């Protein structure tokens, strides 16, 4: 009798695994034929989870992710700690989701660099196109500097700091060393407002004034300060904010 029970359990387990295996094969085939078009958000997550969870049903985990974060992009933008708080999400799975976000960001940065290679960043639209990918999927404030030659062509880009943008937090010396190292004629700076509006705050204006004065003492021009919030951006130069700080 005991052997029959064990045999039944083993058979049920094998049947369950077979069903999941068949479901996975169908999902993967569907993806190969049509990409993610036609997939619901939870189905896209379910498919992604296959690559971190080799066995078992990832559908309930995908639903828990959507229940917790509510939108697909919020799942992709979540921190590893927040992801790990969801039942079924371990360290490896959280790392995979973060890798997707970072891959998207790296792709955007590389594409902008290649598409605009050798071009002068002489308008705020061009500056935003070049710098926006550095902030893709980022849920914390980051501050990035771009060095240009006298014709406005890119010499180098570097992240200067992370965290709330205040004059006391920006590493002015690091920014100055970056500009000098690239023998920059001009510098463009940018930072993001995660979850906010692309409008300059009092701290943004104070930081801009400090940077402008520091670079001016080195005979380097601050060309612009771009503030990015999602798909929106504002140029502090074009909006005349820089004239009054």
JSON list of N, CA and C in Angstrom, two decimals, residues 58-129:
[
{"chain": "A", "resi": 58, "resn": "UNK", "atom": "N", "xyz": [5.54, 29.40, -12.96]},
{"chain": "A", "resi": 58, "resn": "UNK", "atom": "CA", "xyz": [5.91, 30.79, -12.64]},
{"chain": "A", "resi": 58, "resn": "UNK", "atom": "C", "xyz": [4.72, 31.75, -12.77]},
{"chain": "A", "resi": 59, "resn": "UNK", "atom": "N", "xyz": [3.59, 31.24, -13.23]},
{"chain": "A", "resi": 59, "resn": "UNK", "atom": "CA", "xyz": [2.42, 32.10, -13.41]},
{"chain": "A", "resi": 59, "resn": "UNK", "atom": "C", "xyz": [1.97, 32.76, -12.10]},
{"chain": "A", "resi": 60, "resn": "UNK", "atom": "N", "xyz": [1.84, 32.02, -10.99]},
{"chain": "A", "resi": 60, "resn": "UNK", "atom": "CA", "xyz": [1.43, 32.66, -9.74]},
{"chain": "A", "resi": 60, "resn": "UNK", "atom": "C", "xyz": [2.43, 33.72, -9.26]},
{"chain": "A", "resi": 61, "resn": "UNK", "atom": "N", "xyz": [3.72, 33.47, -9.50]},
{"chain": "A", "resi": 61, "resn": "UNK", "atom": "CA", "xyz": [4.73, 34.44, -9.09]},
{"chain": "A", "resi": 61, "resn": "UNK", "atom": "C", "xyz": [4.59, 35.72, -9.91]},
{"chain": "A", "resi": 62, "resn": "UNK", "atom": "N", "xyz": [4.34, 35.56, -11.22]},
{"chain": "A", "resi": 62, "resn": "UNK", "atom": "CA", "xyz": [4.14, 36.72, -12.08]},
{"chain": "A", "resi": 62, "resn": "UNK", "atom": "C", "xyz": [2.94, 37.54, -11.62]},
{"chain": "A", "resi": 63, "resn": "UNK", "atom": "N", "xyz": [1.86, 36.86, -11.24]},
{"chain": "A", "resi": 63, "resn": "UNK", "atom": "CA", "xyz": [0.68, 37.55, -10.74]},
{"chain": "A", "resi": 63, "resn": "UNK", "atom": "C", "xyz": [0.99, 38.28, -9.43]},
{"chain": "A", "resi": 64, "resn": "UNK", "atom": "N", "xyz": [1.79, 37.65, -8.55]},
{"chain": "A", "resi": 64, "resn": "UNK", "atom": "CA", "xyz": [2.15, 38.31, -7.29]},
{"chain": "A", "resi": 64, "resn": "UNK", "atom": "C", "xyz": [2.98, 39.56, -7.55]},
{"chain": "A", "resi": 65, "resn": "UNK", "atom": "N", "xyz": [3.86, 39.50, -8.54]},
{"chain": "A", "resi": 65, "resn": "UNK", "atom": "CA", "xyz": [4.66, 40.68, -8.90]},
{"chain": "A", "resi": 65, "resn": "UNK", "atom": "C", "xyz": [3.74, 41.82, -9.36]},
{"chain": "A", "resi": 66, "resn": "UNK", "atom": "N", "xyz": [2.77, 41.49, -10.21]},
{"chain": "A", "resi": 66, "resn": "UNK", "atom": "CA", "xyz": [1.85, 42.51, -10.70]},
{"chain": "A", "resi": 66, "resn": "UNK", "atom": "C", "xyz": [0.96, 43.04, -9.57]},
{"chain": "A", "resi": 67, "resn": "UNK", "atom": "N", "xyz": [0.54, 42.17, -8.66]},
{"chain": "A", "resi": 67, "resn": "UNK", "atom": "CA", "xyz": [-0.28, 42.60, -7.53]},
{"chain": "A", "resi": 67, "resn": "UNK", "atom": "C", "xyz": [0.51, 43.53, -6.61]},
{"chain": "A", "resi": 68, "resn": "UNK", "atom": "N", "xyz": [1.80, 43.27, -6.48]},
{"chain": "A", "resi": 68, "resn": "UNK", "atom": "CA", "xyz": [2.65, 44.07, -5.59]},
{"chain": "A", "resi": 68, "resn": "UNK", "atom": "C", "xyz": [3.01, 45.42, -6.20]},
{"chain": "A", "resi": 69, "resn": "UNK", "atom": "N", "xyz": [3.41, 45.41, -7.48]},
{"chain": "A", "resi": 69, "resn": "UNK", "atom": "CA", "xyz": [3.94, 46.63, -8.10]},
{"chain": "A", "resi": 69, "resn": "UNK", "atom": "C", "xyz": [2.96, 47.29, -9.08]},
{"chain": "A", "resi": 70, "resn": "UNK", "atom": "N", "xyz": [1.88, 46.58, -9.42]},
{"chain": "A", "resi": 70, "resn": "UNK", "atom": "CA", "xyz": [0.74, 47.13, -10.18]},
{"chain": "A", "resi": 70, "resn": "UNK", "atom": "C", "xyz": [0.97, 47.31, -11.68]},
{"chain": "A", "resi": 71, "resn": "UNK", "atom": "N", "xyz": [2.18, 47.66, -12.10]},
{"chain": "A", "resi": 71, "resn": "UNK", "atom": "CA", "xyz": [2.45, 47.85, -13.53]},
{"chain": "A", "resi": 71, "resn": "UNK", "atom": "C", "xyz": [3.72, 47.10, -13.92]},
{"chain": "A", "resi": 72, "resn": "UNK", "atom": "N", "xyz": [3.80, 46.78, -15.21]},
{"chain": "A", "resi": 72, "resn": "UNK", "atom": "CA", "xyz": [4.98, 46.04, -15.72]},
{"chain": "A", "resi": 72, "resn": "UNK", "atom": "C", "xyz": [6.25, 46.85, -15.51]},
{"chain": "A", "resi": 73, "resn": "UNK", "atom": "N", "xyz": [6.21, 48.14, -15.85]},
{"chain": "A", "resi": 73, "resn": "UNK", "atom": "CA", "xyz": [7.43, 48.94, -15.73]},
{"chain": "A", "resi": 73, "resn": "UNK", "atom": "C", "xyz": [7.86, 49.11, -14.28]},
{"chain": "A", "resi": 74, "resn": "UNK", "atom": "N", "xyz": [6.89, 49.10, -13.36]},
{"chain": "A", "resi": 74, "resn": "UNK", "atom": "CA", "xyz": [7.24, 49.21, -11.93]},
{"chain": "A", "resi": 74, "resn": "UNK", "atom": "C", "xyz": [7.95, 47.95, -11.44]},
{"chain": "A", "resi": 75, "resn": "UNK", "atom": "N", "xyz": [7.59, 46.80, -12.00]},
{"chain": "A", "resi": 75, "resn": "UNK", "atom": "CA", "xyz": [8.30, 45.56, -11.67]},
{"chain": "A", "resi": 75, "resn": "UNK", "atom": "C", "xyz": [9.75, 45.67, -12.14]},
{"chain": "A", "resi": 76, "resn": "UNK", "atom": "N", "xyz": [9.93, 46.09, -13.39]},
{"chain": "A", "resi": 76, "resn": "UNK", "atom": "CA", "xyz": [11.27, 46.17, -13.97]},
{"chain": "A", "resi": 76, "resn": "UNK", "atom": "C", "xyz": [12.12, 47.21, -13.24]},
{"chain": "A", "resi": 77, "resn": "UNK", "atom": "N", "xyz": [11.50, 48.25, -12.72]},
{"chain": "A", "resi": 77, "resn": "UNK", "atom": "CA", "xyz": [12.24, 49.32, -12.05]},
{"chain": "A", "resi": 77, "resn": "UNK", "atom": "C", "xyz": [12.44, 49.07, -10.55]},
{"chain": "A", "resi": 78, "resn": "UNK", "atom": "N", "xyz": [11.85, 48.02, -10.03]},
{"chain": "A", "resi": 78, "resn": "UNK", "atom": "CA", "xyz": [11.92, 47.77, -8.59]},
{"chain": "A", "resi": 78, "resn": "UNK", "atom": "C", "xyz": [13.34, 47.42, -8.14]},
{"chain": "A", "resi": 79, "resn": "UNK", "atom": "N", "xyz": [13.63, 47.73, -6.89]},
{"chain": "A", "resi": 79, "resn": "UNK", "atom": "CA", "xyz": [14.94, 47.40, -6.33]},
{"chain": "A", "resi": 79, "resn": "UNK", "atom": "C", "xyz": [15.02, 45.90, -6.04]},
{"chain": "A", "resi": 80, "resn": "UNK", "atom": "N", "xyz": [16.23, 45.36, -5.97]},
{"chain": "A", "resi": 80, "resn": "UNK", "atom": "CA", "xyz": [16.36, 43.93, -5.63]},
{"chain": "A", "resi": 80, "resn": "UNK", "atom": "C", "xyz": [15.70, 43.59, -4.30]},
{"chain": "A", "resi": 81, "resn": "UNK", "atom": "N", "xyz": [15.78, 44.51, -3.33]},
{"chain": "A", "resi": 81, "resn": "UNK", "atom": "CA", "xyz": [15.20, 44.28, -2.02]},
{"chain": "A", "resi": 81, "resn": "UNK", "atom": "C", "xyz": [13.68, 44.20, -2.10]},
{"chain": "A", "resi": 82, "resn": "UNK", "atom": "N", "xyz": [13.08, 45.11, -2.88]},
{"chain": "A", "resi": 82, "resn": "UNK", "atom": "CA", "xyz": [11.63, 45.09, -3.03]},
{"chain": "A", "resi": 82, "resn": "UNK", "atom": "C", "xyz": [11.17, 43.84, -3.78]},
{"chain": "A", "resi": 83, "resn": "UNK", "atom": "N", "xyz": [11.91, 43.45, -4.79]},
{"chain": "A", "resi": 83, "resn": "UNK", "atom": "CA", "xyz": [11.57, 42.24, -5.55]},
{"chain": "A", "resi": 83, "resn": "UNK", "atom": "C", "xyz": [11.64, 41.01, -4.66]},
{"chain": "A", "resi": 84, "resn": "UNK", "atom": "N", "xyz": [12.69, 40.94, -3.84]},
{"chain": "A", "resi": 84, "resn": "UNK", "atom": "CA", "xyz": [12.90, 39.77, -2.98]},
{"chain": "A", "resi": 84, "resn": "UNK", "atom": "C", "xyz": [11.82, 39.63, -1.90]},
{"chain": "A", "resi": 85, "resn": "UNK", "atom": "N", "xyz": [11.06, 40.70, -1.68]},
{"chain": "A", "resi": 85, "resn": "UNK", "atom": "CA", "xyz": [9.99, 40.63, -0.68]},
{"chain": "A", "resi": 85, "resn": "UNK", "atom": "C", "xyz": [8.76, 39.89, -1.21]},
{"chain": "A", "resi": 86, "resn": "UNK", "atom": "N", "xyz": [8.73, 39.63, -2.51]},
{"chain": "A", "resi": 86, "resn": "UNK", "atom": "CA", "xyz": [7.61, 38.92, -3.12]},
{"chain": "A", "resi": 86, "resn": "UNK", "atom": "C", "xyz": [7.86, 37.41, -3.04]},
{"chain": "A", "resi": 87, "resn": "UNK", "atom": "N", "xyz": [6.87, 36.68, -2.58]},
{"chain": "A", "resi": 87, "resn": "UNK", "atom": "CA", "xyz": [7.00, 35.23, -2.44]},
{"chain": "A", "resi": 87, "resn": "UNK", "atom": "C", "xyz": [7.37, 34.59, -3.78]},
{"chain": "A", "resi": 88, "resn": "UNK", "atom": "N", "xyz": [8.39, 33.76, -3.75]},
{"chain": "A", "resi": 88, "resn": "UNK", "atom": "CA", "xyz": [8.83, 33.06, -4.96]},
{"chain": "A", "resi": 88, "resn": "UNK", "atom": "C", "xyz": [9.99, 33.74, -5.66]},
{"chain": "A", "resi": 89, "resn": "UNK", "atom": "N", "xyz": [10.31, 34.98, -5.26]},
{"chain": "A", "resi": 89, "resn": "UNK", "atom": "CA", "xyz": [11.42, 35.71, -5.88]},
{"chain": "A", "resi": 89, "resn": "UNK", "atom": "C", "xyz": [12.65, 35.59, -4.99]},
{"chain": "A", "resi": 90, "resn": "UNK", "atom": "N", "xyz": [13.65, 34.85, -5.49]},
{"chain": "A", "resi": 90, "resn": "UNK", "atom": "CA", "xyz": [14.91, 34.73, -4.77]},
{"chain": "A", "resi": 90, "resn": "UNK", "atom": "C", "xyz": [15.94, 35.69, -5.33]},
{"chain": "A", "resi": 91, "resn": "UNK", "atom": "N", "xyz": [17.16, 35.56, -4.83]},
{"chain": "A", "resi": 91, "resn": "UNK", "atom": "CA", "xyz": [18.24, 36.46, -5.24]},
{"chain": "A", "resi": 91, "resn": "UNK", "atom": "C", "xyz": [18.52, 36.37, -6.74]},
{"chain": "A", "resi": 92, "resn": "UNK", "atom": "N", "xyz": [18.53, 35.15, -7.27]},
{"chain": "A", "resi": 92, "resn": "UNK", "atom": "CA", "xyz": [18.82, 34.95, -8.69]},
{"chain": "A", "resi": 92, "resn": "UNK", "atom": "C", "xyz": [17.74, 35.57, -9.57]},
{"chain": "A", "resi": 93, "resn": "UNK", "atom": "N", "xyz": [16.49, 35.40, -9.18]},
{"chain": "A", "resi": 93, "resn": "UNK", "atom": "CA", "xyz": [15.38, 35.94, -9.97]},
{"chain": "A", "resi": 93, "resn": "UNK", "atom": "C", "xyz": [15.37, 37.46, -9.92]},
{"chain": "A", "resi": 94, "resn": "UNK", "atom": "N", "xyz": [15.61, 38.02, -8.74]},
{"chain": "A", "resi": 94, "resn": "UNK", "atom": "CA", "xyz": [15.68, 39.48, -8.60]},
{"chain": "A", "resi": 94, "resn": "UNK", "atom": "C", "xyz": [16.82, 40.04, -9.47]},
{"chain": "A", "resi": 95, "resn": "UNK", "atom": "N", "xyz": [17.93, 39.32, -9.48]},
{"chain": "A", "resi": 95, "resn": "UNK", "atom": "CA", "xyz": [19.08, 39.77, -10.29]},
{"chain": "A", "resi": 95, "resn": "UNK", "atom": "C", "xyz": [18.74, 39.75, -11.78]},
{"chain": "A", "resi": 96, "resn": "UNK", "atom": "N", "xyz": [17.96, 38.76, -12.22]},
{"chain": "A", "resi": 96, "resn": "UNK", "atom": "CA", "xyz": [17.57, 38.68, -13.63]},
{"chain": "A", "resi": 96, "resn": "UNK", "atom": "C", "xyz": [16.72, 39.89, -14.01]},
{"chain": "A", "resi": 97, "resn": "UNK", "atom": "N", "xyz": [15.76, 40.26, -13.16]},
{"chain": "A", "resi": 97, "resn": "UNK", "atom": "CA", "xyz": [14.88, 41.39, -13.47]},
{"chain": "A", "resi": 97, "resn": "UNK", "atom": "C", "xyz": [15.68, 42.69, -13.50]},
{"chain": "A", "resi": 98, "resn": "UNK", "atom": "N", "xyz": [16.60, 42.85, -12.56]},
{"chain": "A", "resi": 98, "resn": "UNK", "atom": "CA", "xyz": [17.46, 44.04, -12.57]},
{"chain": "A", "resi": 98, "resn": "UNK", "atom": "C", "xyz": [18.34, 44.05, -13.81]},
{"chain": "A", "resi": 99, "resn": "UNK", "atom": "N", "xyz": [18.80, 42.87, -14.22]},
{"chain": "A", "resi": 99, "resn": "UNK", "atom": "CA", "xyz": [19.63, 42.77, -15.43]},
{"chain": "A", "resi": 99, "resn": "UNK", "atom": "C", "xyz": [18.86, 43.23, -16.66]},
{"chain": "A", "resi": 100, "resn": "UNK", "atom": "N", "xyz": [17.57, 42.92, -16.73]},
{"chain": "A", "resi": 100, "resn": "UNK", "atom": "CA", "xyz": [16.74, 43.37, -17.85]},
{"chain": "A", "resi": 100, "resn": "UNK", "atom": "C", "xyz": [16.74, 44.90, -17.91]},
{"chain": "A", "resi": 101, "resn": "UNK", "atom": "N", "xyz": [16.53, 45.53, -16.76]},
{"chain": "A", "resi": 101, "resn": "UNK", "atom": "CA", "xyz": [16.53, 46.99, -16.71]},
{"chain": "A", "resi": 101, "resn": "UNK", "atom": "C", "xyz": [17.88, 47.57, -17.13]},
{"chain": "A", "resi": 102, "resn": "UNK", "atom": "N", "xyz": [18.94, 47.01, -16.58]},
{"chain": "A", "resi": 102, "resn": "UNK", "atom": "CA", "xyz": [20.27, 47.54, -16.89]},
{"chain": "A", "resi": 102, "resn": "UNK", "atom": "C", "xyz": [20.66, 47.29, -18.34]},
{"chain": "A", "resi": 103, "resn": "UNK", "atom": "N", "xyz": [20.16, 46.18, -18.92]},
{"chain": "A", "resi": 103, "resn": "UNK", "atom": "CA", "xyz": [20.41, 45.91, -20.34]},
{"chain": "A", "resi": 103, "resn": "UNK", "atom": "C", "xyz": [19.70, 46.94, -21.21]},
{"chain": "A", "resi": 104, "resn": "UNK", "atom": "N", "xyz": [18.47, 47.28, -20.84]},
{"chain": "A", "resi": 104, "resn": "UNK", "atom": "CA", "xyz": [17.74, 48.32, -21.57]},
{"chain": "A", "resi": 104, "resn": "UNK", "atom": "C", "xyz": [18.49, 49.64, -21.51]},
{"chain": "A", "resi": 105, "resn": "UNK", "atom": "N", "xyz": [19.01, 49.97, -20.33]},
{"chain": "A", "resi": 105, "resn": "UNK", "atom": "CA", "xyz": [19.73, 51.24, -20.16]},
{"chain": "A", "resi": 105, "resn": "UNK", "atom": "C", "xyz": [21.02, 51.24, -20.98]},
{"chain": "A", "resi": 106, "resn": "UNK", "atom": "N", "xyz": [21.76, 50.13, -20.91]},
{"chain": "A", "resi": 106, "resn": "UNK", "atom": "CA", "xyz": [23.01, 50.04, -21.68]},
{"chain": "A", "resi": 106, "resn": "UNK", "atom": "C", "xyz": [22.74, 50.12, -23.18]},
{"chain": "A", "resi": 107, "resn": "UNK", "atom": "N", "xyz": [21.68, 49.48, -23.64]},
{"chain": "A", "resi": 107, "resn": "UNK", "atom": "CA", "xyz": [21.30, 49.52, -25.06]},
{"chain": "A", "resi": 107, "resn": "UNK", "atom": "C", "xyz": [21.03, 50.97, -25.47]},
{"chain": "A", "resi": 108, "resn": "UNK", "atom": "N", "xyz": [20.24, 51.69, -24.66]},
{"chain": "A", "resi": 108, "resn": "UNK", "atom": "CA", "xyz": [19.89, 53.06, -24.99]},
{"chain": "A", "resi": 108, "resn": "UNK", "atom": "C", "xyz": [21.11, 53.97, -25.04]},
{"chain": "A", "resi": 109, "resn": "UNK", "atom": "N", "xyz": [22.02, 53.80, -24.07]},
{"chain": "A", "resi": 109, "resn": "UNK", "atom": "CA", "xyz": [23.24, 54.61, -24.03]},
{"chain": "A", "resi": 109, "resn": "UNK", "atom": "C", "xyz": [24.09, 54.35, -25.26]},
{"chain": "A", "resi": 110, "resn": "UNK", "atom": "N", "xyz": [24.29, 53.07, -25.57]},
{"chain": "A", "resi": 110, "resn": "UNK", "atom": "CA", "xyz": [25.14, 52.71, -26.70]},
{"chain": "A", "resi": 110, "resn": "UNK", "atom": "C", "xyz": [24.53, 53.19, -28.02]},
{"chain": "A", "resi": 111, "resn": "UNK", "atom": "N", "xyz": [23.22, 53.07, -28.17]},
{"chain": "A", "resi": 111, "resn": "UNK", "atom": "CA", "xyz": [22.56, 53.50, -29.40]},
{"chain": "A", "resi": 111, "resn": "UNK", "atom": "C", "xyz": [22.67, 55.01, -29.57]},
{"chain": "A", "resi": 112, "resn": "UNK", "atom": "N", "xyz": [22.47, 55.76, -28.50]},
{"chain": "A", "resi": 112, "resn": "UNK", "atom": "CA", "xyz": [22.59, 57.22, -28.59]},
{"chain": "A", "resi": 112, "resn": "UNK", "atom": "C", "xyz": [24.01, 57.63, -28.96]},
{"chain": "A", "resi": 113, "resn": "UNK", "atom": "N", "xyz": [24.99, 56.95, -28.36]},
{"chain": "A", "resi": 113, "resn": "UNK", "atom": "CA", "xyz": [26.39, 57.26, -28.66]},
{"chain": "A", "resi": 113, "resn": "UNK", "atom": "C", "xyz": [26.70, 57.01, -30.14]},
{"chain": "A", "resi": 114, "resn": "UNK", "atom": "N", "xyz": [26.23, 55.88, -30.65]},
{"chain": "A", "resi": 114, "resn": "UNK", "atom": "CA", "xyz": [26.51, 55.53, -32.05]},
{"chain": "A", "resi": 114, "resn": "UNK", "atom": "C", "xyz": [25.72, 56.43, -33.02]},
{"chain": "A", "resi": 115, "resn": "UNK", "atom": "N", "xyz": [24.45, 56.69, -32.71]},
{"chain": "A", "resi": 115, "resn": "UNK", "atom": "CA", "xyz": [23.62, 57.51, -33.60]},
{"chain": "A", "resi": 115, "resn": "UNK", "atom": "C", "xyz": [24.12, 58.95, -33.68]},
{"chain": "A", "resi": 116, "resn": "UNK", "atom": "N", "xyz": [24.71, 59.45, -32.59]},
{"chain": "A", "resi": 116, "resn": "UNK", "atom": "CA", "xyz": [25.09, 60.86, -32.54]},
{"chain": "A", "resi": 116, "resn": "UNK", "atom": "C", "xyz": [26.60, 61.06, -32.53]},
{"chain": "A", "resi": 117, "resn": "UNK", "atom": "N", "xyz": [27.32, 60.03, -32.87]},
{"chain": "A", "resi": 117, "resn": "UNK", "atom": "CA", "xyz": [28.78, 60.11, -32.87]},
{"chain": "A", "resi": 117, "resn": "UNK", "atom": "C", "xyz": [29.26, 61.21, -33.81]},
{"chain": "A", "resi": 118, "resn": "UNK", "atom": "N", "xyz": [30.10, 62.10, -33.28]},
{"chain": "A", "resi": 118, "resn": "UNK", "atom": "CA", "xyz": [30.67, 63.17, -34.09]},
{"chain": "A", "resi": 118, "resn": "UNK", "atom": "C", "xyz": [29.78, 64.38, -34.28]},
{"chain": "A", "resi": 119, "resn": "UNK", "atom": "N", "xyz": [28.52, 64.31, -33.80]},
{"chain": "A", "resi": 119, "resn": "UNK", "atom": "CA", "xyz": [27.60, 65.43, -33.94]},
{"chain": "A", "resi": 119, "resn": "UNK", "atom": "C", "xyz": [27.80, 66.43, -32.80]},
{"chain": "A", "resi": 120, "resn": "UNK", "atom": "N", "xyz": [27.59, 67.70, -33.10]},
{"chain": "A", "resi": 120, "resn": "UNK", "atom": "CA", "xyz": [27.65, 68.73, -32.07]},
{"chain": "A", "resi": 120, "resn": "UNK", "atom": "C", "xyz": [26.35, 68.72, -31.28]},
{"chain": "A", "resi": 121, "resn": "UNK", "atom": "N", "xyz": [26.44, 68.69, -29.97]},
{"chain": "A", "resi": 121, "resn": "UNK", "atom": "CA", "xyz": [25.25, 68.77, -29.13]},
{"chain": "A", "resi": 121, "resn": "UNK", "atom": "C", "xyz": [24.93, 70.25, -28.92]},
{"chain": "A", "resi": 122, "resn": "UNK", "atom": "N", "xyz": [24.39, 70.86, -29.97]},
{"chain": "A", "resi": 122, "resn": "UNK", "atom": "CA", "xyz": [24.19, 72.31, -29.96]},
{"chain": "A", "resi": 122, "resn": "UNK", "atom": "C", "xyz": [22.74, 72.72, -29.70]},
{"chain": "A", "resi": 123, "resn": "UNK", "atom": "N", "xyz": [21.87, 71.75, -29.39]},
{"chain": "A", "resi": 123, "resn": "UNK", "atom": "CA", "xyz": [20.50, 72.07, -28.98]},
{"chain": "A", "resi": 123, "resn": "UNK", "atom": "C", "xyz": [20.14, 71.21, -27.78]},
{"chain": "A", "resi": 124, "resn": "UNK", "atom": "N", "xyz": [19.17, 71.68, -27.02]},
{"chain": "A", "resi": 124, "resn": "UNK", "atom": "CA", "xyz": [18.76, 70.92, -25.83]},
{"chain": "A", "resi": 124, "resn": "UNK", "atom": "C", "xyz": [18.11, 69.59, -26.23]},
{"chain": "A", "resi": 125, "resn": "UNK", "atom": "N", "xyz": [17.47, 69.54, -27.40]},
{"chain": "A", "resi": 125, "resn": "UNK", "atom": "CA", "xyz": [16.89, 68.27, -27.86]},
{"chain": "A", "resi": 125, "resn": "UNK", "atom": "C", "xyz": [17.98, 67.22, -28.06]},
{"chain": "A", "resi": 126, "resn": "UNK", "atom": "N", "xyz": [19.08, 67.62, -28.69]},
{"chain": "A", "resi": 126, "resn": "UNK", "atom": "CA", "xyz": [20.19, 66.69, -28.90]},
{"chain": "A", "resi": 126, "resn": "UNK", "atom": "C", "xyz": [20.82, 66.28, -27.57]},
{"chain": "A", "resi": 127, "resn": "UNK", "atom": "N", "xyz": [20.95, 67.24, -26.66]},
{"chain": "A", "resi": 127, "resn": "UNK", "atom": "CA", "xyz": [21.51, 66.94, -25.34]},
{"chain": "A", "resi": 127, "resn": "UNK", "atom": "C", "xyz": [20.65, 65.91, -24.62]},
{"chain": "A", "resi": 128, "resn": "UNK", "atom": "N", "xyz": [19.33, 66.13, -24.68]},
{"chain": "A", "resi": 128, "resn": "UNK", "atom": "CA", "xyz": [18.40, 65.22, -24.01]},
{"chain": "A", "resi": 128, "resn": "UNK", "atom": "C", "xyz": [18.44, 63.84, -24.64]},
{"chain": "A", "resi": 129, "resn": "UNK", "atom": "N", "xyz": [18.47, 63.78, -25.98]},
{"chain": "A", "resi": 129, "resn": "UNK", "atom": "CA", "xyz": [18.54, 62.48, -26.67]},
{"chain": "A", "resi": 129, "resn": "UNK", "atom": "C", "xyz": [19.78, 61.70, -26.24]}
]
